[in-house]
mmCIF file of N, CA and C in Angstrom:
data_model
loop_
_atom_site.group_PDB
_atom_site.id
_atom_site.type_symbol
_atom_site.label_atom_id
_atom_site.label_comp_id
_atom_site.label_asym_id
_atom_site.label_seq_id
_atom_site.Cartn_x
_atom_site.Cartn_y
_atom_site.Cartn_z
ATOM 1 N N MET A 8 -32.913 2.690 21.040
ATOM 2 C CA MET A 8 -31.706 3.695 20.122
ATOM 3 C C MET A 8 -32.078 5.318 20.967
ATOM 4 N N VAL A 9 -31.124 5.891 20.180
ATOM 5 C CA VAL A 9 -31.004 7.418 20.549
ATOM 6 C C VAL A 9 -31.178 8.508 18.747
ATOM 7 N N ALA A 10 -31.732 9.190 18.991
ATOM 8 C CA ALA A 10 -31.338 10.451 17.840
ATOM 9 C C ALA A 10 -30.762 11.415 17.950
ATOM 10 N N VAL A 11 -29.707 12.105 17.448
ATOM 11 C CA VAL A 11 -28.887 13.108 17.721
ATOM 12 C C VAL A 11 -28.957 13.888 16.581
ATOM 13 N N LYS A 12 -28.920 15.429 17.236
ATOM 14 C CA LYS A 12 -28.914 16.912 15.992
ATOM 15 C C LYS A 12 -28.594 17.831 17.178
ATOM 16 N N ALA A 13 -27.187 18.074 16.627
ATOM 17 C CA ALA A 13 -26.794 19.174 17.331
ATOM 18 C C ALA A 13 -26.533 18.663 19.245
ATOM 19 N N ASN A 14 -27.553 19.608 19.805
ATOM 20 C CA ASN A 14 -27.264 19.599 21.403
ATOM 21 C C ASN A 14 -28.872 18.548 21.873
ATOM 22 N N LYS A 15 -29.185 18.374 20.816
ATOM 23 C CA LYS A 15 -30.631 17.397 21.393
ATOM 24 C C LYS A 15 -30.727 16.042 20.983
ATOM 25 N N GLN A 16 -31.039 15.440 21.993
ATOM 26 C CA GLN A 16 -30.969 13.953 21.971
ATOM 27 C C GLN A 16 -32.184 12.827 22.937
ATOM 28 N N TYR A 17 -32.779 12.389 21.573
ATOM 29 C CA TYR A 17 -34.037 11.546 21.999
ATOM 30 C C TYR A 17 -33.712 10.294 21.998
ATOM 31 N N THR A 18 -34.477 9.459 22.994
ATOM 32 C CA THR A 18 -34.577 8.059 22.331
ATOM 33 C C THR A 18 -35.894 7.625 21.761
ATOM 34 N N ILE A 19 -35.651 6.746 20.805
ATOM 35 C CA ILE A 19 -36.750 6.638 20.290
ATOM 36 C C ILE A 19 -36.960 5.284 19.499
ATOM 37 N N THR A 20 -38.193 4.791 19.175
ATOM 38 C CA THR A 20 -38.628 3.172 19.019
ATOM 39 C C THR A 20 -38.242 3.082 17.407
ATOM 40 N N GLU A 21 -37.938 1.998 16.721
ATOM 41 C CA GLU A 21 -37.624 1.800 15.707
ATOM 42 C C GLU A 21 -38.557 2.480 14.339
ATOM 43 N N ALA A 22 -39.905 2.625 15.002
ATOM 44 C CA ALA A 22 -41.325 2.889 13.875
ATOM 45 C C ALA A 22 -40.750 4.397 13.788
ATOM 46 N N GLU A 23 -39.925 5.608 14.729
ATOM 47 C CA GLU A 23 -39.933 6.508 14.665
ATOM 48 C C GLU A 23 -38.404 7.030 13.689
ATOM 49 N N LYS A 24 -37.727 5.930 13.722
ATOM 50 C CA LYS A 24 -36.561 5.834 12.890
ATOM 51 C C LYS A 24 -36.048 6.890 11.741
ATOM 52 N N LYS A 25 -37.156 6.011 10.661
ATOM 53 C CA LYS A 25 -36.967 6.871 9.675
ATOM 54 C C LYS A 25 -37.423 8.582 9.383
ATOM 55 N N SER A 26 -38.749 8.962 10.596
ATOM 56 C CA SER A 26 -38.726 10.085 10.544
ATOM 57 C C SER A 26 -37.707 11.113 10.912
ATOM 58 N N TYR A 27 -37.396 10.604 12.266
ATOM 59 C CA TYR A 27 -35.878 11.621 12.567
ATOM 60 C C TYR A 27 -34.997 11.106 11.589
ATOM 61 N N LEU A 28 -34.708 10.446 10.968
ATOM 62 C CA LEU A 28 -33.468 10.368 9.973
ATOM 63 C C LEU A 28 -34.046 11.497 8.687
ATOM 64 N N ALA A 29 -35.062 11.368 8.520
ATOM 65 C CA ALA A 29 -35.480 12.923 7.332
ATOM 66 C C ALA A 29 -35.173 13.968 7.584
ATOM 67 N N GLN A 30 -35.597 14.419 9.467
ATOM 68 C CA GLN A 30 -35.527 15.408 10.104
ATOM 69 C C GLN A 30 -34.138 15.745 9.840
ATOM 70 N N GLY A 31 -33.220 15.208 9.990
ATOM 71 C CA GLY A 31 -31.666 15.355 10.136
ATOM 72 C C GLY A 31 -30.961 15.050 11.317
ATOM 73 N N TYR A 32 -31.283 13.931 11.759
ATOM 74 C CA TYR A 32 -30.939 13.296 13.292
ATOM 75 C C TYR A 32 -29.988 12.101 12.819
ATOM 76 N N ASP A 33 -29.073 12.516 13.287
ATOM 77 C CA ASP A 33 -28.126 11.038 13.350
ATOM 78 C C ASP A 33 -29.082 9.621 14.177
ATOM 79 N N ILE A 34 -28.812 8.436 13.696
ATOM 80 C CA ILE A 34 -29.204 7.737 14.929
ATOM 81 C C ILE A 34 -28.329 6.414 15.284
ATOM 82 N N ILE A 35 -28.391 6.457 16.904
ATOM 83 C CA ILE A 35 -27.239 5.767 17.241
ATOM 84 C C ILE A 35 -28.119 4.873 17.907
ATOM 85 N N GLY A 36 -27.911 3.301 17.334
ATOM 86 C CA GLY A 36 -28.601 1.955 17.879
ATOM 87 C C GLY A 36 -28.167 1.263 19.329
ATOM 88 N N ASP A 37 -28.964 0.715 19.711
ATOM 89 C CA ASP A 37 -28.477 -0.062 21.135
ATOM 90 C C ASP A 37 -27.165 -0.571 20.913
ATOM 91 N N ASN A 38 -26.695 -0.937 20.155
ATOM 92 C CA ASN A 38 -25.424 -1.518 19.619
ATOM 93 C C ASN A 38 -24.198 -0.849 19.585
ATOM 94 N N GLY A 39 -24.633 0.341 19.607
ATOM 95 C CA GLY A 39 -23.629 1.721 19.576
ATOM 96 C C GLY A 39 -23.083 2.270 17.652
ATOM 97 N N ALA A 40 -23.941 1.390 16.777
ATOM 98 C CA ALA A 40 -24.053 1.473 15.357
ATOM 99 C C ALA A 40 -24.696 2.831 14.877
ATOM 100 N N VAL A 41 -23.614 3.694 14.301
ATOM 101 C CA VAL A 41 -24.413 5.232 13.994
ATOM 102 C C VAL A 41 -24.675 4.806 12.484
ATOM 103 N N GLU A 42 -25.936 5.471 12.123
ATOM 104 C CA GLU A 42 -26.619 5.456 11.154
ATOM 105 C C GLU A 42 -26.739 7.109 11.208
ATOM 106 N N HIS A 43 -26.123 7.548 9.632
ATOM 107 C CA HIS A 43 -25.765 9.800 9.737
ATOM 108 C C HIS A 43 -27.231 9.339 8.811
ATOM 109 N N SER A 44 -27.579 10.459 9.256
ATOM 110 C CA SER A 44 -28.560 11.335 8.330
ATOM 111 C C SER A 44 -28.331 11.716 6.925
ATOM 112 N N PRO A 45 -29.133 11.682 6.121
ATOM 113 C CA PRO A 45 -29.125 11.839 4.608
ATOM 114 C C PRO A 45 -28.848 12.837 4.504
ATOM 115 N N GLN A 46 -29.691 14.128 5.309
ATOM 116 C CA GLN A 46 -29.858 15.294 5.300
ATOM 117 C C GLN A 46 -28.623 16.172 5.559
ATOM 118 N N ALA A 47 -27.576 15.782 6.224
ATOM 119 C CA ALA A 47 -26.356 16.438 6.927
ATOM 120 C C ALA A 47 -26.014 17.345 5.582
ATOM 121 N N THR A 48 -25.412 18.486 6.172
ATOM 122 C CA THR A 48 -24.964 19.219 4.901
ATOM 123 C C THR A 48 -24.178 18.623 3.655
ATOM 124 N N VAL A 49 -23.017 17.771 4.276
ATOM 125 C CA VAL A 49 -22.131 16.798 3.501
ATOM 126 C C VAL A 49 -22.390 15.246 4.039
ATOM 127 N N PRO A 50 -22.703 14.597 3.027
ATOM 128 C CA PRO A 50 -23.367 13.444 3.279
ATOM 129 C C PRO A 50 -21.750 13.033 4.046
ATOM 130 N N TYR A 51 -21.787 11.706 4.911
ATOM 131 C CA TYR A 51 -21.204 11.292 5.490
ATOM 132 C C TYR A 51 -20.476 10.252 5.080
ATOM 133 N N ALA A 52 -21.115 9.675 4.042
ATOM 134 C CA ALA A 52 -20.389 8.654 2.863
ATOM 135 C C ALA A 52 -19.211 9.224 2.132
ATOM 136 N N GLU A 53 -19.922 10.689 1.474
ATOM 137 C CA GLU A 53 -18.860 11.462 1.076
ATOM 138 C C GLU A 53 -17.519 11.776 1.757
ATOM 139 N N TYR A 54 -18.206 12.307 3.339
ATOM 140 C CA TYR A 54 -16.800 12.764 3.991
ATOM 141 C C TYR A 54 -15.824 11.912 3.907
ATOM 142 N N GLU A 55 -16.171 10.178 4.663
ATOM 143 C CA GLU A 55 -15.443 8.943 4.866
ATOM 144 C C GLU A 55 -14.448 8.974 3.396
ATOM 145 N N LYS A 56 -15.325 9.296 2.452
ATOM 146 C CA LYS A 56 -14.444 8.898 0.780
ATOM 147 C C LYS A 56 -13.564 9.912 1.317
ATOM 148 N N ALA A 57 -13.960 11.169 1.183
ATOM 149 C CA ALA A 57 -12.817 12.670 0.976
ATOM 150 C C ALA A 57 -11.557 12.070 1.979
ATOM 151 N N GLN A 58 -11.673 11.557 2.987
ATOM 152 C CA GLN A 58 -10.800 11.580 4.318
ATOM 153 C C GLN A 58 -9.986 10.435 4.038
ATOM 154 N N ALA A 59 -10.560 9.458 3.633
ATOM 155 C CA ALA A 59 -9.738 8.332 2.704
ATOM 156 C C ALA A 59 -8.753 8.362 1.472
ATOM 157 N N GLU A 60 -9.090 9.169 0.966
ATOM 158 C CA GLU A 60 -8.600 10.050 -0.091
ATOM 159 C C GLU A 60 -7.395 11.104 -0.001
ATOM 160 N N ILE A 61 -7.450 11.885 1.062
ATOM 161 C CA ILE A 61 -6.550 12.687 1.837
ATOM 162 C C ILE A 61 -5.791 12.069 2.149
ATOM 163 N N ALA A 62 -5.897 10.704 3.473
ATOM 164 C CA ALA A 62 -5.080 10.177 3.879
ATOM 165 C C ALA A 62 -4.047 9.195 2.749
ATOM 166 N N LYS A 63 -4.784 8.720 1.687
ATOM 167 C CA LYS A 63 -3.989 8.127 0.640
ATOM 168 C C LYS A 63 -2.639 8.911 -0.091
ATOM 169 N N LEU A 64 -3.677 10.281 -0.055
ATOM 170 C CA LEU A 64 -2.181 11.278 -1.057
ATOM 171 C C LEU A 64 -1.556 11.596 -0.030
ATOM 172 N N HIS A 65 -1.446 11.879 1.591
ATOM 173 C CA HIS A 65 -0.859 12.164 2.624
ATOM 174 C C HIS A 65 0.371 11.130 2.347
ATOM 175 N N ASP A 66 0.336 9.797 2.563
ATOM 176 C CA ASP A 66 1.132 8.676 2.302
ATOM 177 C C ASP A 66 1.953 8.174 1.033
ATOM 178 N N GLU A 67 1.387 8.767 0.037
ATOM 179 C CA GLU A 67 2.163 9.007 -1.268
ATOM 180 C C GLU A 67 2.881 10.268 -1.059
ATOM 181 N N LEU A 68 2.593 11.369 -0.835
ATOM 182 C CA LEU A 68 3.690 12.759 -0.569
ATOM 183 C C LEU A 68 4.881 11.985 0.099
ATOM 184 N N ALA A 69 4.416 11.385 1.510
ATOM 185 C CA ALA A 69 5.967 10.833 2.191
ATOM 186 C C ALA A 69 6.383 10.118 1.625
ATOM 187 N N GLN A 70 5.791 9.287 0.831
ATOM 188 C CA GLN A 70 7.208 8.124 0.333
ATOM 189 C C GLN A 70 7.846 8.894 -0.910
ATOM 190 N N VAL A 71 7.075 10.201 -1.498
ATOM 191 C CA VAL A 71 8.098 10.536 -2.633
ATOM 192 C C VAL A 71 9.265 11.700 -2.237
ATOM 193 N N ARG A 72 8.785 12.051 -0.831
ATOM 194 C CA ARG A 72 9.845 13.006 -0.504
ATOM 195 C C ARG A 72 10.729 11.696 0.384
ATOM 196 N N ALA A 73 10.587 11.263 0.723
ATOM 197 C CA ALA A 73 11.113 9.808 1.290
ATOM 198 C C ALA A 73 12.470 9.447 0.410
ATOM 199 N N ALA A 74 11.474 9.402 -1.378
ATOM 200 C CA ALA A 74 12.387 8.768 -2.441
ATOM 201 C C ALA A 74 13.663 9.909 -2.396
ATOM 202 N N LYS A 75 13.072 11.206 -2.602
ATOM 203 C CA LYS A 75 13.795 12.025 -3.184
ATOM 204 C C LYS A 75 14.991 12.349 -1.683
ATOM 205 N N THR A 76 14.824 12.264 -0.797
ATOM 206 C CA THR A 76 15.558 12.580 0.017
ATOM 207 C C THR A 76 16.855 11.490 0.335
ATOM 208 N N LYS A 77 16.641 10.118 0.001
ATOM 209 C CA LYS A 77 17.394 8.833 -0.191
ATOM 210 C C LYS A 77 18.392 9.344 -1.161
ATOM 211 N N LYS A 78 17.921 10.000 -2.442
ATOM 212 C CA LYS A 78 18.983 10.598 -3.512
ATOM 213 C C LYS A 78 19.722 11.561 -3.612
ATOM 214 N N GLY A 79 19.236 12.302 -2.566
ATOM 215 C CA GLY A 79 19.918 13.290 -1.907
ATOM 216 C C GLY A 79 19.512 14.627 -2.624
ATOM 217 N N GLU A 80 17.893 14.371 -2.817
ATOM 218 C CA GLU A 80 17.473 15.635 -3.489
ATOM 219 C C GLU A 80 16.667 16.761 -3.058
ATOM 220 N N ALA A 81 16.901 16.416 -1.574
ATOM 221 C CA ALA A 81 16.314 17.244 -0.363
ATOM 222 C C ALA A 81 15.649 18.804 -1.121
#
């Protein structure tokens, strides 16, 4: 597995994983799964949630605009 932060990349063991996460490194497992550090400026889970909400709002806006166009309210 690999610990990555900025331009640094270290090969680590399972025993070192917790320490590197605490230092702000993201961990990329041997299978390619990424575990993001809880020390990130914006926790990745919150970022993903915000991105999903933005995508949902864009879809809703497109639907409203399409409905107005059909009614001739451009």
